[in-house]
PDB file of N, CA and C in Angstrom:
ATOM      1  N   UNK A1021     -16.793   6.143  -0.393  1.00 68.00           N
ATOM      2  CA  UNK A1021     -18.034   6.137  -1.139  1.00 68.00           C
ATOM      3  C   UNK A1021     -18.954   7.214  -0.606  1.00 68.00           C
ATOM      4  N   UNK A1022     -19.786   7.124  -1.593  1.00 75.00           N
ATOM      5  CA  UNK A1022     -20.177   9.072  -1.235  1.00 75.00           C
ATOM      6  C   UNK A1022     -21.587   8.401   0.097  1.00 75.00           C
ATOM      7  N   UNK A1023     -22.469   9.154   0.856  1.00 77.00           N
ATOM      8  CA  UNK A1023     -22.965   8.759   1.600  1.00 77.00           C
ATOM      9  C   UNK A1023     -25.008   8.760   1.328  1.00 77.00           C
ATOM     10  N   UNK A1024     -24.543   9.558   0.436  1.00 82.00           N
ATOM     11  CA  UNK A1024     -26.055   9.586  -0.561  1.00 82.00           C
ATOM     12  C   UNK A1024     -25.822   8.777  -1.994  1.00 82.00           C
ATOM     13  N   UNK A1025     -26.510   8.522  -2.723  1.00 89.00           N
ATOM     14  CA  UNK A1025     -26.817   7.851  -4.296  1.00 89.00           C
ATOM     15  C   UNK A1025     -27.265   7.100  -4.262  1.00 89.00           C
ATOM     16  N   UNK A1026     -27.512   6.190  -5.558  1.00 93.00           N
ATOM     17  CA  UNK A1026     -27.779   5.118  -5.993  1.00 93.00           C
ATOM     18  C   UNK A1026     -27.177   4.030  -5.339  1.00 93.00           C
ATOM     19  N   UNK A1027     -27.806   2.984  -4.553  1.00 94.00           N
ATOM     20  CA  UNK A1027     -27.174   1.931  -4.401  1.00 94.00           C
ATOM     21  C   UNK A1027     -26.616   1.094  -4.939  1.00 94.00           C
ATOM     22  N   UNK A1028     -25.629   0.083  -4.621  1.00 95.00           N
ATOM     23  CA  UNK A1028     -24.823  -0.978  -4.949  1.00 95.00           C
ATOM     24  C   UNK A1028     -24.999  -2.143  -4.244  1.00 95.00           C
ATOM     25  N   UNK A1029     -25.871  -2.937  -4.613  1.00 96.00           N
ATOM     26  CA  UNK A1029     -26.007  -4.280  -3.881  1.00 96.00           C
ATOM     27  C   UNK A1029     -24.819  -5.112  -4.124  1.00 96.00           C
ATOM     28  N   UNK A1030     -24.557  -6.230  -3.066  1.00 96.00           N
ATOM     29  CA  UNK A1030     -23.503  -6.787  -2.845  1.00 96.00           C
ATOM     30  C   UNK A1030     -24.340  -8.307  -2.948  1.00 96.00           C
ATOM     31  N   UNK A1031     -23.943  -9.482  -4.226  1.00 97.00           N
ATOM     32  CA  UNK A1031     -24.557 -10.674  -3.946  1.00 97.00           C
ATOM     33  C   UNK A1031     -23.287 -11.740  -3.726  1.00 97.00           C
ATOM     34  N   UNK A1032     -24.307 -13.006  -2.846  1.00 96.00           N
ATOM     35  CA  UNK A1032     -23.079 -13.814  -2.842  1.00 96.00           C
ATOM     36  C   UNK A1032     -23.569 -14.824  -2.937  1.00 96.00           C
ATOM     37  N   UNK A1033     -22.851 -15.920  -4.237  1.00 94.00           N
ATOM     38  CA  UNK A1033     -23.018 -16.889  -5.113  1.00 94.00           C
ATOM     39  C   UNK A1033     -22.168 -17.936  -3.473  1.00 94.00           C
ATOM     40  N   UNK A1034     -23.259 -19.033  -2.985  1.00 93.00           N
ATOM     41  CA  UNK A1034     -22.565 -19.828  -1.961  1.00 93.00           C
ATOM     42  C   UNK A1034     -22.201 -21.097  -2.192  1.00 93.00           C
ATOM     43  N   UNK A1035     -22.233 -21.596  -3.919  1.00 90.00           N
ATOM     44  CA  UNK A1035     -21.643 -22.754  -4.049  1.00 90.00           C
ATOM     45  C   UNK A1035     -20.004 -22.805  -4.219  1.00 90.00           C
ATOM     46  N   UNK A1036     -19.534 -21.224  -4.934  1.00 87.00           N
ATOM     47  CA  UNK A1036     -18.340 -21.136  -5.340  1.00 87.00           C
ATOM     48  C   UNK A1036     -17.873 -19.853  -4.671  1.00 87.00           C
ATOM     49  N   UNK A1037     -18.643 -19.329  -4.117  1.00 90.00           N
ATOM     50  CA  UNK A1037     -17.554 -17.971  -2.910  1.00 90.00           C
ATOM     51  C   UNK A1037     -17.712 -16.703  -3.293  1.00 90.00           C
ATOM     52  N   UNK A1038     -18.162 -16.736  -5.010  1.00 91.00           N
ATOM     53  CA  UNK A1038     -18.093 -15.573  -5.844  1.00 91.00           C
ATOM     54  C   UNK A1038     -19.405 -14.328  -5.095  1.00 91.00           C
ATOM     55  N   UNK A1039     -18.781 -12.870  -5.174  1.00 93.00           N
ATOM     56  CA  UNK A1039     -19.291 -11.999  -4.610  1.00 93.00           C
ATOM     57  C   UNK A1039     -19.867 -11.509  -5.856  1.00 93.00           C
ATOM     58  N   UNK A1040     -20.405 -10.494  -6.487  1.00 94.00           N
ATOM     59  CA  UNK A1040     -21.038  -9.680  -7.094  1.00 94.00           C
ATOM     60  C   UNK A1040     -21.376  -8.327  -6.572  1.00 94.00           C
ATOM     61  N   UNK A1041     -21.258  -7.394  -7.501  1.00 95.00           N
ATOM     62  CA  UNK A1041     -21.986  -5.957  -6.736  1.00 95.00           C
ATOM     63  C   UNK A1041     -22.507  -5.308  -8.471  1.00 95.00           C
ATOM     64  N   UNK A1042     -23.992  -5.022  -7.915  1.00 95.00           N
ATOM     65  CA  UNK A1042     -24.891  -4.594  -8.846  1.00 95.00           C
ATOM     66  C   UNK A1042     -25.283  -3.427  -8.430  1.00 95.00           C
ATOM     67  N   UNK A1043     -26.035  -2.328  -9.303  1.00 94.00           N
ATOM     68  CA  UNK A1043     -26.385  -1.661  -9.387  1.00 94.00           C
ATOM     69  C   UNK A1043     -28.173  -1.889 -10.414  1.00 94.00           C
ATOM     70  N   UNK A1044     -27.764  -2.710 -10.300  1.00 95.00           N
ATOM     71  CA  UNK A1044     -29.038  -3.225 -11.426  1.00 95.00           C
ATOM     72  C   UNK A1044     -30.342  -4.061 -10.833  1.00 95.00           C
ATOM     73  N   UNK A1045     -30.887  -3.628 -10.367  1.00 95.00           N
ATOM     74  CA  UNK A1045     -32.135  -4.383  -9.932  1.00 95.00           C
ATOM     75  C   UNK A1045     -32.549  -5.596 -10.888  1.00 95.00           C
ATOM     76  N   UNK A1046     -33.138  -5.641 -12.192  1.00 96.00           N
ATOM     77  CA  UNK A1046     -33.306  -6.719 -12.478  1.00 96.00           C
ATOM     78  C   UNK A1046     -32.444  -8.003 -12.567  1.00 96.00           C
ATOM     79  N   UNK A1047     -30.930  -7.883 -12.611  1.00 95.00           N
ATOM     80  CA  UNK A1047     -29.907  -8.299 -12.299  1.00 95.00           C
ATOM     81  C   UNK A1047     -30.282  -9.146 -11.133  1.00 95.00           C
ATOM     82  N   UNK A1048     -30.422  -8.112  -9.963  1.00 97.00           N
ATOM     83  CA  UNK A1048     -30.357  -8.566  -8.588  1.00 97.00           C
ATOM     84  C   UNK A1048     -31.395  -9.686  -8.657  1.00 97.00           C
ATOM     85  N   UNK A1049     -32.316  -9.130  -9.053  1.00 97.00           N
ATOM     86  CA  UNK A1049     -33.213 -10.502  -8.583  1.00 97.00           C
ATOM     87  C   UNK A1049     -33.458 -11.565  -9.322  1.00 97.00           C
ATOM     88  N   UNK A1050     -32.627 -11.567 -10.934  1.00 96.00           N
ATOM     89  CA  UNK A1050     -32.495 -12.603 -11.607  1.00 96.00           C
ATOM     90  C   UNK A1050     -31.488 -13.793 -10.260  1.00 96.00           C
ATOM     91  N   UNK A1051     -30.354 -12.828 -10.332  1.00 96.00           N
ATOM     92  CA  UNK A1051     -29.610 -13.981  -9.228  1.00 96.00           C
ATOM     93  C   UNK A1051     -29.920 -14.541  -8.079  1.00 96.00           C
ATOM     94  N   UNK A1052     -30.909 -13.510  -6.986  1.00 97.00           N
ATOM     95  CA  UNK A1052     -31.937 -14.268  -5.835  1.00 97.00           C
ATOM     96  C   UNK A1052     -32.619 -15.314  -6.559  1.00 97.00           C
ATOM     97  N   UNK A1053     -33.064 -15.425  -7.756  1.00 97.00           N
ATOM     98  CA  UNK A1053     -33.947 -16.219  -7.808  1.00 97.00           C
ATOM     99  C   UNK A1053     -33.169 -17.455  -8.263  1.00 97.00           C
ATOM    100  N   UNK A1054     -31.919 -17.286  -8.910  1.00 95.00           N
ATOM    101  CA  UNK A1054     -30.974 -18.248  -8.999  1.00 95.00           C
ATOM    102  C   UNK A1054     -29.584 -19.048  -8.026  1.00 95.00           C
ATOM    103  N   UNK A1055     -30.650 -18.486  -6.659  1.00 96.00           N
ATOM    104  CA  UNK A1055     -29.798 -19.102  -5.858  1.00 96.00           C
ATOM    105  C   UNK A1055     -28.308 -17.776  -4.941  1.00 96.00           C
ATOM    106  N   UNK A1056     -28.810 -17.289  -5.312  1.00 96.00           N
ATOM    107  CA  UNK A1056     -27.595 -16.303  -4.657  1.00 96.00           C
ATOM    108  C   UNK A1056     -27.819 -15.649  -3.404  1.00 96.00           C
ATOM    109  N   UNK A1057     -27.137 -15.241  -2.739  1.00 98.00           N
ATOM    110  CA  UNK A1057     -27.465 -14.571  -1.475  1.00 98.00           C
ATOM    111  C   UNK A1057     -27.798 -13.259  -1.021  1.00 98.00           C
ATOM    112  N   UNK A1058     -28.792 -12.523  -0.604  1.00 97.00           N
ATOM    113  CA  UNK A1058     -28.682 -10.884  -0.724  1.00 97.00           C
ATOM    114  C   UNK A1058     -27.762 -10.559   0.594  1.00 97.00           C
ATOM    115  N   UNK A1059     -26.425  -9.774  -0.144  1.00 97.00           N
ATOM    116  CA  UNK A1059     -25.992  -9.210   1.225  1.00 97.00           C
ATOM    117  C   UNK A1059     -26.489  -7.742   1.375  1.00 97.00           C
ATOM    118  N   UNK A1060     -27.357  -7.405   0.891  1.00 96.00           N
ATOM    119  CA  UNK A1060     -27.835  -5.594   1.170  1.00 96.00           C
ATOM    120  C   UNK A1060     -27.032  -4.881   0.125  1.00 96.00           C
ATOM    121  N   UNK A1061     -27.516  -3.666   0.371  1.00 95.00           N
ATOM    122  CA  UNK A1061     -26.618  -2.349  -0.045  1.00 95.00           C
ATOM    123  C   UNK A1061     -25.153  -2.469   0.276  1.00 95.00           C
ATOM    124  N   UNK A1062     -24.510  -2.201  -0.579  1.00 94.00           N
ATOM    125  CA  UNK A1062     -22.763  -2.879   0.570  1.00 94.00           C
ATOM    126  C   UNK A1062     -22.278  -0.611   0.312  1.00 94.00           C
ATOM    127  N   UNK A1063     -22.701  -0.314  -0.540  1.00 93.00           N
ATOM    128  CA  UNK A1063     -22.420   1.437  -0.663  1.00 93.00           C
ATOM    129  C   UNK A1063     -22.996   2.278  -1.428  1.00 93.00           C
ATOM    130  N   UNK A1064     -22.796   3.105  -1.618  1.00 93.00           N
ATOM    131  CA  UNK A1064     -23.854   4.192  -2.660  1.00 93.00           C
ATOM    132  C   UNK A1064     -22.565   4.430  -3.896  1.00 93.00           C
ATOM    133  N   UNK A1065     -23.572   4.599  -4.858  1.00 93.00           N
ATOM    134  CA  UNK A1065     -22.606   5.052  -6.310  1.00 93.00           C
ATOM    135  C   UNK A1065     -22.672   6.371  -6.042  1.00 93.00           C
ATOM    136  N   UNK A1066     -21.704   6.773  -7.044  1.00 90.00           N
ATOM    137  CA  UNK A1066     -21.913   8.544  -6.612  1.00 90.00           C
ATOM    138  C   UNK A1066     -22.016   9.270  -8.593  1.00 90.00           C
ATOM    139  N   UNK A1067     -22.385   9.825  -8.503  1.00 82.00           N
ATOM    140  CA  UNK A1067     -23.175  10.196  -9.706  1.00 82.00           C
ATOM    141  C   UNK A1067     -22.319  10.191 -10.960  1.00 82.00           C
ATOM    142  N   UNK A1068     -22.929  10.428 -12.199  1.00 82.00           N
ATOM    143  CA  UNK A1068     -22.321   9.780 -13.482  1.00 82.00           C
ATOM    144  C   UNK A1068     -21.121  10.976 -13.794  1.00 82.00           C
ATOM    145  N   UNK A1069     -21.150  11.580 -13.177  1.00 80.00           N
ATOM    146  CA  UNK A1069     -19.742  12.746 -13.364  1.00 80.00           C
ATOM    147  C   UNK A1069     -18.893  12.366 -12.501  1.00 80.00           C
ATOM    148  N   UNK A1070     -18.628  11.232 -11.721  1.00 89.00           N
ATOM    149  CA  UNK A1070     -17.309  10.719 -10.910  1.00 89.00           C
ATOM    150  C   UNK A1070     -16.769   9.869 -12.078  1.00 89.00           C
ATOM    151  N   UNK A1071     -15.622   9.259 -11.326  1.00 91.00           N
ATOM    152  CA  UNK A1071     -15.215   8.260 -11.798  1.00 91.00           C
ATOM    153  C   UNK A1071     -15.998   6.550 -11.778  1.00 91.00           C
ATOM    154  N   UNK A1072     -15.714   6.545 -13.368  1.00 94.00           N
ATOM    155  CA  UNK A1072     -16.698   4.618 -13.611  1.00 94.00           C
ATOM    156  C   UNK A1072     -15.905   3.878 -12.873  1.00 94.00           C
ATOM    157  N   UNK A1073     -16.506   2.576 -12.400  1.00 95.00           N
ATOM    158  CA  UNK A1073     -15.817   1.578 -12.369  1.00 95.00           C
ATOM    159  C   UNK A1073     -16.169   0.341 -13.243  1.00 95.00           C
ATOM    160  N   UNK A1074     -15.259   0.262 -13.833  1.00 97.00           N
ATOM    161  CA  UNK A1074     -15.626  -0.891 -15.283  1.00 97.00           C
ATOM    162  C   UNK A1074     -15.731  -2.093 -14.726  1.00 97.00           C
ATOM    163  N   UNK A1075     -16.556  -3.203 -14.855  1.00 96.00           N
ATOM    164  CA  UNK A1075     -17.273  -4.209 -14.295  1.00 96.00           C
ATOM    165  C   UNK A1075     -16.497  -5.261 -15.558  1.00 96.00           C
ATOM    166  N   UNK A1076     -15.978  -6.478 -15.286  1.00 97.00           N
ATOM    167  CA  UNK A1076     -15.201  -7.415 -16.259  1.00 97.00           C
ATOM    168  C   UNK A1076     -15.231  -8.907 -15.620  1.00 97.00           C
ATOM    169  N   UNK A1077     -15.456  -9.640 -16.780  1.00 95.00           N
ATOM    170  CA  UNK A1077     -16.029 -11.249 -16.344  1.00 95.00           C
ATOM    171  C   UNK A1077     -15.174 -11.668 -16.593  1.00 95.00           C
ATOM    172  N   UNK A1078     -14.510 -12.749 -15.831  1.00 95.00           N
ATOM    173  CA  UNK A1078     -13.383 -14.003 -16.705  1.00 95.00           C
ATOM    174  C   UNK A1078     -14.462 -15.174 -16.707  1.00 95.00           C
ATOM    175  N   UNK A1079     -14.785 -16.160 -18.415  1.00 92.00           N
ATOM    176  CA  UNK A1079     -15.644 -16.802 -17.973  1.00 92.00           C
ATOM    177  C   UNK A1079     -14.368 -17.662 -17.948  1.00 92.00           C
ATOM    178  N   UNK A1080     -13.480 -17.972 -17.989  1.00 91.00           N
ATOM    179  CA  UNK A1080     -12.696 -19.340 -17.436  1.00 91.00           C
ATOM    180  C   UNK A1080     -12.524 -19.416 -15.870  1.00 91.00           C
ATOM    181  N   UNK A1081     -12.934 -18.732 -14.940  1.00 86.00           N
ATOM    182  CA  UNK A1081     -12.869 -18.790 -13.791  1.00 86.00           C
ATOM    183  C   UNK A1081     -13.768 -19.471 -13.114  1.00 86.00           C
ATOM    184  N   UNK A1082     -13.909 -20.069 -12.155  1.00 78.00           N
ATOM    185  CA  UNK A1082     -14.387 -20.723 -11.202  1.00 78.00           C
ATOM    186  C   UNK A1082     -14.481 -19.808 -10.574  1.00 78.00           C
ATOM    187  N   UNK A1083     -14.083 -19.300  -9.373  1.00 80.00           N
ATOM    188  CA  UNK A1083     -13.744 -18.366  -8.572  1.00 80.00           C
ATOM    189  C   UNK A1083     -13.197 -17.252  -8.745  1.00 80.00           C
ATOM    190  N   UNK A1084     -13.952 -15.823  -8.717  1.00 80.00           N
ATOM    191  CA  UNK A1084     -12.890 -14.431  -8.567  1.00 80.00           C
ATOM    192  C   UNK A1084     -13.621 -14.741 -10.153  1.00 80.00           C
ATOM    193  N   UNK A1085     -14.404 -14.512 -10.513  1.00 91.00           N
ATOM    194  CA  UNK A1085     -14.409 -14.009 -11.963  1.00 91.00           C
ATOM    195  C   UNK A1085     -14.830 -12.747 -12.658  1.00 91.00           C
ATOM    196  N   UNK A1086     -15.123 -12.186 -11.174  1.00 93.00           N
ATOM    197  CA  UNK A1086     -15.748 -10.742 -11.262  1.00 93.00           C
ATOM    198  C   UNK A1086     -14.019  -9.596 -11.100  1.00 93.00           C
ATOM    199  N   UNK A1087     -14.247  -8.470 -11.853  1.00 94.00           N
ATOM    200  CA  UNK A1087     -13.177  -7.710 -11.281  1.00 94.00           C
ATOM    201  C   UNK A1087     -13.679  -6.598 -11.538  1.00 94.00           C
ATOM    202  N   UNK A1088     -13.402  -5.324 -10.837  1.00 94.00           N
ATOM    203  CA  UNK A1088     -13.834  -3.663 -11.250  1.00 94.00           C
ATOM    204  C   UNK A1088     -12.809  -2.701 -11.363  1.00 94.00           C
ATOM    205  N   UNK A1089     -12.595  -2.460 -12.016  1.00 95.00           N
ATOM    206  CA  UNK A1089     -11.339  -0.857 -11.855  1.00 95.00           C
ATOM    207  C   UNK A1089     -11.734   0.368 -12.411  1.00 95.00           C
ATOM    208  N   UNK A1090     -10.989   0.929 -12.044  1.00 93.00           N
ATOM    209  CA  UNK A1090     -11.417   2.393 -12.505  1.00 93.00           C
ATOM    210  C   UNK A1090     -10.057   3.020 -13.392  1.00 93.00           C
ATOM    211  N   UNK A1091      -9.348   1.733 -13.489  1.00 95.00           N
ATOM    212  CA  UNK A1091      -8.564   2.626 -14.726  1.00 95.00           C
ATOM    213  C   UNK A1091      -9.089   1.817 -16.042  1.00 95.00           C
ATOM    214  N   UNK A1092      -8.800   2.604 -17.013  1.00 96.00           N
ATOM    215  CA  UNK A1092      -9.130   2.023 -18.212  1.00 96.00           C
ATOM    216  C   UNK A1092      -8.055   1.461 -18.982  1.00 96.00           C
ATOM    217  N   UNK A1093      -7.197   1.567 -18.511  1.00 97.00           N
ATOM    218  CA  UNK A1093      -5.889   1.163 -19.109  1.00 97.00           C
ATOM    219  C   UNK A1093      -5.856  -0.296 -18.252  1.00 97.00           C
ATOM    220  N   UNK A1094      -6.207  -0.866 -17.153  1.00 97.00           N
ATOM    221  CA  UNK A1094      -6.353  -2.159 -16.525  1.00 97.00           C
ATOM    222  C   UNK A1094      -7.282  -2.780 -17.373  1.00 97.00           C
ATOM    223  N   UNK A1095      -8.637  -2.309 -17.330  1.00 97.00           N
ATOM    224  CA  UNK A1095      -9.884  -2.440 -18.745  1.00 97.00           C
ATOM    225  C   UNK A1095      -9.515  -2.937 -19.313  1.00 97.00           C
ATOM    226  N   UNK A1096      -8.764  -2.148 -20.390  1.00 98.00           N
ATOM    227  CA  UNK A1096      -8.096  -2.841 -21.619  1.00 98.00           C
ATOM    228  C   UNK A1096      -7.370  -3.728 -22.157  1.00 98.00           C
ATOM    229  N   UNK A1097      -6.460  -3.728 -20.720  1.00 97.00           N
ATOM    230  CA  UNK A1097      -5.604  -5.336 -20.666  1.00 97.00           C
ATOM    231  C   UNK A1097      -6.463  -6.448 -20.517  1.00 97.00           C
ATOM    232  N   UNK A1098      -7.395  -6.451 -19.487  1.00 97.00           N
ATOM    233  CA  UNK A1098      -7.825  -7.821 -19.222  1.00 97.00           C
ATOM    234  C   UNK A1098      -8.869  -8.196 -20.077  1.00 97.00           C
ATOM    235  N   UNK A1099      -9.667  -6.785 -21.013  1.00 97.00           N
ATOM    236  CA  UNK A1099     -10.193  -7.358 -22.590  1.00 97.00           C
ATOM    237  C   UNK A1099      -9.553  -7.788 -23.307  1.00 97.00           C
ATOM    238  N   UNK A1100      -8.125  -7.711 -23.347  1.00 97.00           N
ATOM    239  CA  UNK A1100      -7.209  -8.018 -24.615  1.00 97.00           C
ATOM    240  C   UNK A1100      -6.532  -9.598 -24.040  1.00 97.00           C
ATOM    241  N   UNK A1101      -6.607  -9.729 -22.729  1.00 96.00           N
ATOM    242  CA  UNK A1101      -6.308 -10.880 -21.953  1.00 96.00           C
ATOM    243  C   UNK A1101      -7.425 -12.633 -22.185  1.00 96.00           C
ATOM    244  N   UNK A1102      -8.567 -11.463 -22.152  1.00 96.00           N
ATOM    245  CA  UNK A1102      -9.868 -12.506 -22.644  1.00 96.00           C
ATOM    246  C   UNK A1102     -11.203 -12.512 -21.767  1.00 96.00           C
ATOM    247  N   UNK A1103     -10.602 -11.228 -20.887  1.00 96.00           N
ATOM    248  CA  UNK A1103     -12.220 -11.104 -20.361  1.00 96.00           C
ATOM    249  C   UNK A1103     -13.242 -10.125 -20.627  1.00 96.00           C
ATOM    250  N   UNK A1104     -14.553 -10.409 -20.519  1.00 97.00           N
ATOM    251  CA  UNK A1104     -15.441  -9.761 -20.841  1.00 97.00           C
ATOM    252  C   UNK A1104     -15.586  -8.680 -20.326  1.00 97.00           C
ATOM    253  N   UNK A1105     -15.730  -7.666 -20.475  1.00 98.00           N
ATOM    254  CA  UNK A1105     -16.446  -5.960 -20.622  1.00 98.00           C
ATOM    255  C   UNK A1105     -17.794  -5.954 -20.444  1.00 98.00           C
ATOM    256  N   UNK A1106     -18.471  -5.735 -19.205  1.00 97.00           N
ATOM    257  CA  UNK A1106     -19.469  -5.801 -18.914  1.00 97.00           C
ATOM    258  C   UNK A1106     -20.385  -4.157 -18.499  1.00 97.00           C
ATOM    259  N   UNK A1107     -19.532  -3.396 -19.174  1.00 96.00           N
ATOM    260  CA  UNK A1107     -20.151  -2.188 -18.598  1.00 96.00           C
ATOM    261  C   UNK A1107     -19.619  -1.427 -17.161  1.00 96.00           C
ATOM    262  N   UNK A1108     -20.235  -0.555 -16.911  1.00 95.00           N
ATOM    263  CA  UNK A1108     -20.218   0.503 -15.833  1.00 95.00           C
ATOM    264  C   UNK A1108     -20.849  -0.470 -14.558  1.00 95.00           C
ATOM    265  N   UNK A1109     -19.989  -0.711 -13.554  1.00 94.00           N
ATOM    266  CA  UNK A1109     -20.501  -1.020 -12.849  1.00 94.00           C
ATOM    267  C   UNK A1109     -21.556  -0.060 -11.555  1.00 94.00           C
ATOM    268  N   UNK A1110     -21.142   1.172 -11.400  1.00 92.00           N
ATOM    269  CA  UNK A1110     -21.043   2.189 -10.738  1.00 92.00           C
ATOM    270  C   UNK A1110     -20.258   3.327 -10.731  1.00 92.00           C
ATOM    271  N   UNK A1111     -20.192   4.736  -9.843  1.00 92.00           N
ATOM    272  CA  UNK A1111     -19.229   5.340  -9.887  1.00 92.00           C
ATOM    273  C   UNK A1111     -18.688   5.529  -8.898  1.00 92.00           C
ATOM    274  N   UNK A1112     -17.200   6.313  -8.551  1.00 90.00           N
ATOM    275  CA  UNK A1112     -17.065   6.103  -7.420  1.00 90.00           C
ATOM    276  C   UNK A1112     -16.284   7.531  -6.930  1.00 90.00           C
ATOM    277  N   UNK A1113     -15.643   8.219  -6.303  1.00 85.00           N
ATOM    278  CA  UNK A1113     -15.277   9.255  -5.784  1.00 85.00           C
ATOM    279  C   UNK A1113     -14.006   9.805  -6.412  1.00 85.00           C
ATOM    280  N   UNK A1114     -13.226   8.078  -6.267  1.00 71.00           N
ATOM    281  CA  UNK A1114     -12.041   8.116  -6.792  1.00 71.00           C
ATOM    282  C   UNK A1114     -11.638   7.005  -7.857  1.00 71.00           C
ATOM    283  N   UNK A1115     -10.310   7.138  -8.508  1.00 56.00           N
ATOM    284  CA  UNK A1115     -10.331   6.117  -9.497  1.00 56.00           C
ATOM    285  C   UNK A1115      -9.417   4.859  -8.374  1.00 56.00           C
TER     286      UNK A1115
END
């Protein structure tokens, strides 16, 4: 991860284990205020000409319902699988 950019906060949901990583401030503090944990900055994004990492929800999950990749061809399976497409989570150096 590059050593300058935009940050990536890291949250952690402590009833069910689930981690999160935002880039989104209002995000962030919707979930502090809903109980979540701030773990800090966990890395820096690196600017919108790297590679995305696509951000994807399973809502049938309990646990692990967050996932990120940077291929789009993974993307596409696990939309066509049944999970949600949540956008750009960040970027990153590499895919």
């Amino acid at each position: 991860f590059p050593v300058e950019g935009p940050p990536v906060y890291r949250l952690y949901e402590p009833v069910n284990g689930e981690h999160l990583y935002t880039m989104d401030m209002e995000e962030r503090s919707r979930l502090l205020a809903e109980g979540w944990q701030d773990e800090r900055v966990a890395f820096n994004s690196a600017g919108t000409e790297q590679v995305p990492q696509y951000r994807l929800h399973n809502p049938n999950a309990v646990r692990g319902a967050y996932h990120f990749t940077g291929s789009e061809v993974e993307r596409d399976i696990l939309i066509n699988a049944g999970w949600e497409y949540q956008g750009i989570g960040w970027y990153s150096c590499w895919e």
